[in-house]
Short mmCIF file of C-alpha atoms and ligand atoms in Angstrom, two decimals:
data_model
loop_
_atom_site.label_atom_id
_atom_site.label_comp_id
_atom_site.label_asym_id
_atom_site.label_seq_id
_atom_site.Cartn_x
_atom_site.Cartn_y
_atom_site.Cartn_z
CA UNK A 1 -73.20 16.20 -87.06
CA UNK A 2 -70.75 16.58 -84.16
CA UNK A 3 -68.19 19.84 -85.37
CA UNK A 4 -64.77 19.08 -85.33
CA UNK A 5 -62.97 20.39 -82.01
CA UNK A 6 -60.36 23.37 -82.89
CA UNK A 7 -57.09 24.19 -80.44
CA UNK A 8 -55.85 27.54 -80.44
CA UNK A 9 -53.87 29.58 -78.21
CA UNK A 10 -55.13 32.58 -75.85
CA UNK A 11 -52.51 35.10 -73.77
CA UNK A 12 -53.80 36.20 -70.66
CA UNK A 13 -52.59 38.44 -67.76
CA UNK A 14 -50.83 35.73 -64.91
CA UNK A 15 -53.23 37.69 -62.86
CA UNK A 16 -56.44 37.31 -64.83
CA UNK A 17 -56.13 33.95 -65.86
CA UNK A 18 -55.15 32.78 -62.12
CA UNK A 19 -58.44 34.43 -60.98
CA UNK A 20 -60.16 32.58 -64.10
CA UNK A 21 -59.10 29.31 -63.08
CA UNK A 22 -60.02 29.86 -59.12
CA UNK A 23 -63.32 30.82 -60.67
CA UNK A 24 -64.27 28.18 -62.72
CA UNK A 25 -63.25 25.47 -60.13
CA UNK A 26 -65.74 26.77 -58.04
CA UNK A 27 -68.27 26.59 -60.48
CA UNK A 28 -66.83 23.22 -61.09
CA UNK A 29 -65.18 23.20 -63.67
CA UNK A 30 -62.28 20.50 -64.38
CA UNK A 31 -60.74 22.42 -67.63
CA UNK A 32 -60.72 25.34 -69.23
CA UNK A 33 -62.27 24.39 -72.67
CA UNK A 34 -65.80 23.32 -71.76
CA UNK A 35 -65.51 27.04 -69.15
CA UNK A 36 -64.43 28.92 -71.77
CA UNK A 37 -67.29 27.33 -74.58
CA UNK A 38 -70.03 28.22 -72.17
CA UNK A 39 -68.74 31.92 -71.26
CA UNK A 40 -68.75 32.31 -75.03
CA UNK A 41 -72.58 30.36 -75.46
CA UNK A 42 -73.62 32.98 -72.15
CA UNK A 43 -72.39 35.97 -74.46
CA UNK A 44 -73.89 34.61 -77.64
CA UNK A 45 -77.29 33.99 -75.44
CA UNK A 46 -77.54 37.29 -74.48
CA UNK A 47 -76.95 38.93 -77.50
CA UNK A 48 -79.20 37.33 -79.00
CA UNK A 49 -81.69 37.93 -76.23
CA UNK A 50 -80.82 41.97 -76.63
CA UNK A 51 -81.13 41.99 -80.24
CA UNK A 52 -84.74 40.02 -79.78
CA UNK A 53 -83.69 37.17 -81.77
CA UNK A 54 -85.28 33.61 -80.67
CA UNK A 55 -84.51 32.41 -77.27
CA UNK A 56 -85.77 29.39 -74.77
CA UNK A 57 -86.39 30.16 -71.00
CA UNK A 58 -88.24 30.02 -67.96
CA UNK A 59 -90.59 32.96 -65.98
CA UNK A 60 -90.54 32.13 -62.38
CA UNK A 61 -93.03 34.05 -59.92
CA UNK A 62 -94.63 33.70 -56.65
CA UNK A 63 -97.85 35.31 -55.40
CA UNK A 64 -100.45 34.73 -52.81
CA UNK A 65 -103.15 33.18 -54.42
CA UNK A 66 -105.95 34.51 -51.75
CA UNK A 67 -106.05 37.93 -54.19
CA UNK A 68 -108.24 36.50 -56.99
CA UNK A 69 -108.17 39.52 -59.08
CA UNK A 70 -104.21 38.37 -59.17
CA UNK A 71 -104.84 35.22 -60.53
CA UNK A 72 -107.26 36.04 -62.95
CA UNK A 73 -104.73 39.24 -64.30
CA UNK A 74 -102.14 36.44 -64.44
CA UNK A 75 -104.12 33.92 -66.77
CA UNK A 76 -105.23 36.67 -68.91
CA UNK A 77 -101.20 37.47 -69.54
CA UNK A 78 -100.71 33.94 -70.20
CA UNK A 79 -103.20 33.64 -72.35
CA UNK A 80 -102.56 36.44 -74.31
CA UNK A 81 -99.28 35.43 -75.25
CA UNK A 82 -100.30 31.90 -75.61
CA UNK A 83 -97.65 31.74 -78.53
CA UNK A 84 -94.44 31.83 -76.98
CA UNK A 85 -95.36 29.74 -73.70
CA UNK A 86 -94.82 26.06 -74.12
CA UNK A 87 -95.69 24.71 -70.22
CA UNK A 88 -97.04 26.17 -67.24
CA UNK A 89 -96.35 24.80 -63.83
CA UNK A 90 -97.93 25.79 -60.77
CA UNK A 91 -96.90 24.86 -57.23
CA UNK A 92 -98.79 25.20 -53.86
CA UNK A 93 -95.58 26.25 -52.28
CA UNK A 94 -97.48 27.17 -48.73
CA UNK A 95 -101.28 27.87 -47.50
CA UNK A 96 -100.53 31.46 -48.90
CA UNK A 97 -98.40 31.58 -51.94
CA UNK A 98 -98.11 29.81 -55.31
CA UNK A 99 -94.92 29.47 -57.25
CA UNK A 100 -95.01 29.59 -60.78
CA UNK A 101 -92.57 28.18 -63.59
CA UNK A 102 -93.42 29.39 -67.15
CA UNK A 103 -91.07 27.72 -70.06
CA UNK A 104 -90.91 30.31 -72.89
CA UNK A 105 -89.82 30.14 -76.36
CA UNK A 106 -89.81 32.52 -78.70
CA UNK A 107 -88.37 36.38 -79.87
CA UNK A 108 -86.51 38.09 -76.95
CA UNK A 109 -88.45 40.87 -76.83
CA UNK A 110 -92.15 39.14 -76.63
CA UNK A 111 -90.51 37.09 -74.15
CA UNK A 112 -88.99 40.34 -72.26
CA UNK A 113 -92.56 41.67 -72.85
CA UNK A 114 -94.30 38.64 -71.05
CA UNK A 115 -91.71 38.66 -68.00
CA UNK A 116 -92.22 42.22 -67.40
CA UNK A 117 -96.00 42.09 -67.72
CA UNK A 118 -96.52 39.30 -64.99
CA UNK A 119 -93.79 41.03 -62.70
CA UNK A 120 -96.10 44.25 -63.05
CA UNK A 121 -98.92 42.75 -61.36
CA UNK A 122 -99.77 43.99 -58.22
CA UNK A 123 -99.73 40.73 -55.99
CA UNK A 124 -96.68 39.09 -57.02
CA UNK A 125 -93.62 38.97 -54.92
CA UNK A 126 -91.07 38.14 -56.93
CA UNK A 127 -90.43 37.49 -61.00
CA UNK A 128 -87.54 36.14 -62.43
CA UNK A 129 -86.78 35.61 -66.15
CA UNK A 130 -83.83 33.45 -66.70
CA UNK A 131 -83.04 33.00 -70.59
CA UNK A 132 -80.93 30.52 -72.57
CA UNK A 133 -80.61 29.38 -75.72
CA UNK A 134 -83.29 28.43 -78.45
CA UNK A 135 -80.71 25.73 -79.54
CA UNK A 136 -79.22 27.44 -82.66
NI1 LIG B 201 -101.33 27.40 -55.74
#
């Protein structure tokens, strides 16, 4: 069930609020509501996220897949946290390096624990952990 929309009134600094709107058009925003809603979600998110309360997400990495010992350490972190990773999916990005995207659901902190775990392998290049809501 759809909750019913609620109008109320926010003062703001001419300043602040000038800079907020040059902001969100670049984003792409057209009004203020649906800007305002998300920076609100984004705060909720990461609270959430820093308490270790459940969150949806993806681990990106890319390493060169020539270093087998990577590759195996890499399963063997997937696989040990087999509960919290929904999809794996890997992409021949060049003749040297593989790119990675790892959906996550789960408690913050396993999923914290899983990012930082593949980032710490000695191989890959680059880990990112981008986090967003579990849909409560
Ligand atoms: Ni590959």
């Amino acid at each position: 069930m759809k909750d019913k929309l609620v109008r109320f009134g926010v003062s703001l600094e001419g300043a602040l609020l000038r800079k907020f709107d040059a902001f969100i058009g670049a984003e792409g925003y057209s009004n203020r509501s649906k800007a305002i809603a998300d920076l609100i979600r984004k705060e909720f998110v990461s609270d959430v996220f820093a308490r270790g309360g459940a969150v949806a997400g993806a681990v990106t990495i890319v390493y060169d897949h020539h270093r087998r010992e990577v590759v195996n350490r890499l399963l063997d972190i997937q696989h040990n946290h087999g509960g919290i990773i929904i999809s794996a999916q890997h992409v021949h990005l060049d003749h040297d390096n593989c790119l990675e995207i790892i959906a996550v659901k789960g408690p913050g902190a396993k999923v914290k624990e899983l990012a930082d775990s593949l980032k710490a392998v000695k191989g890959v290049k680059h880990a990112t952990l981008s986090v967003t809501t579990a849909g409560k």
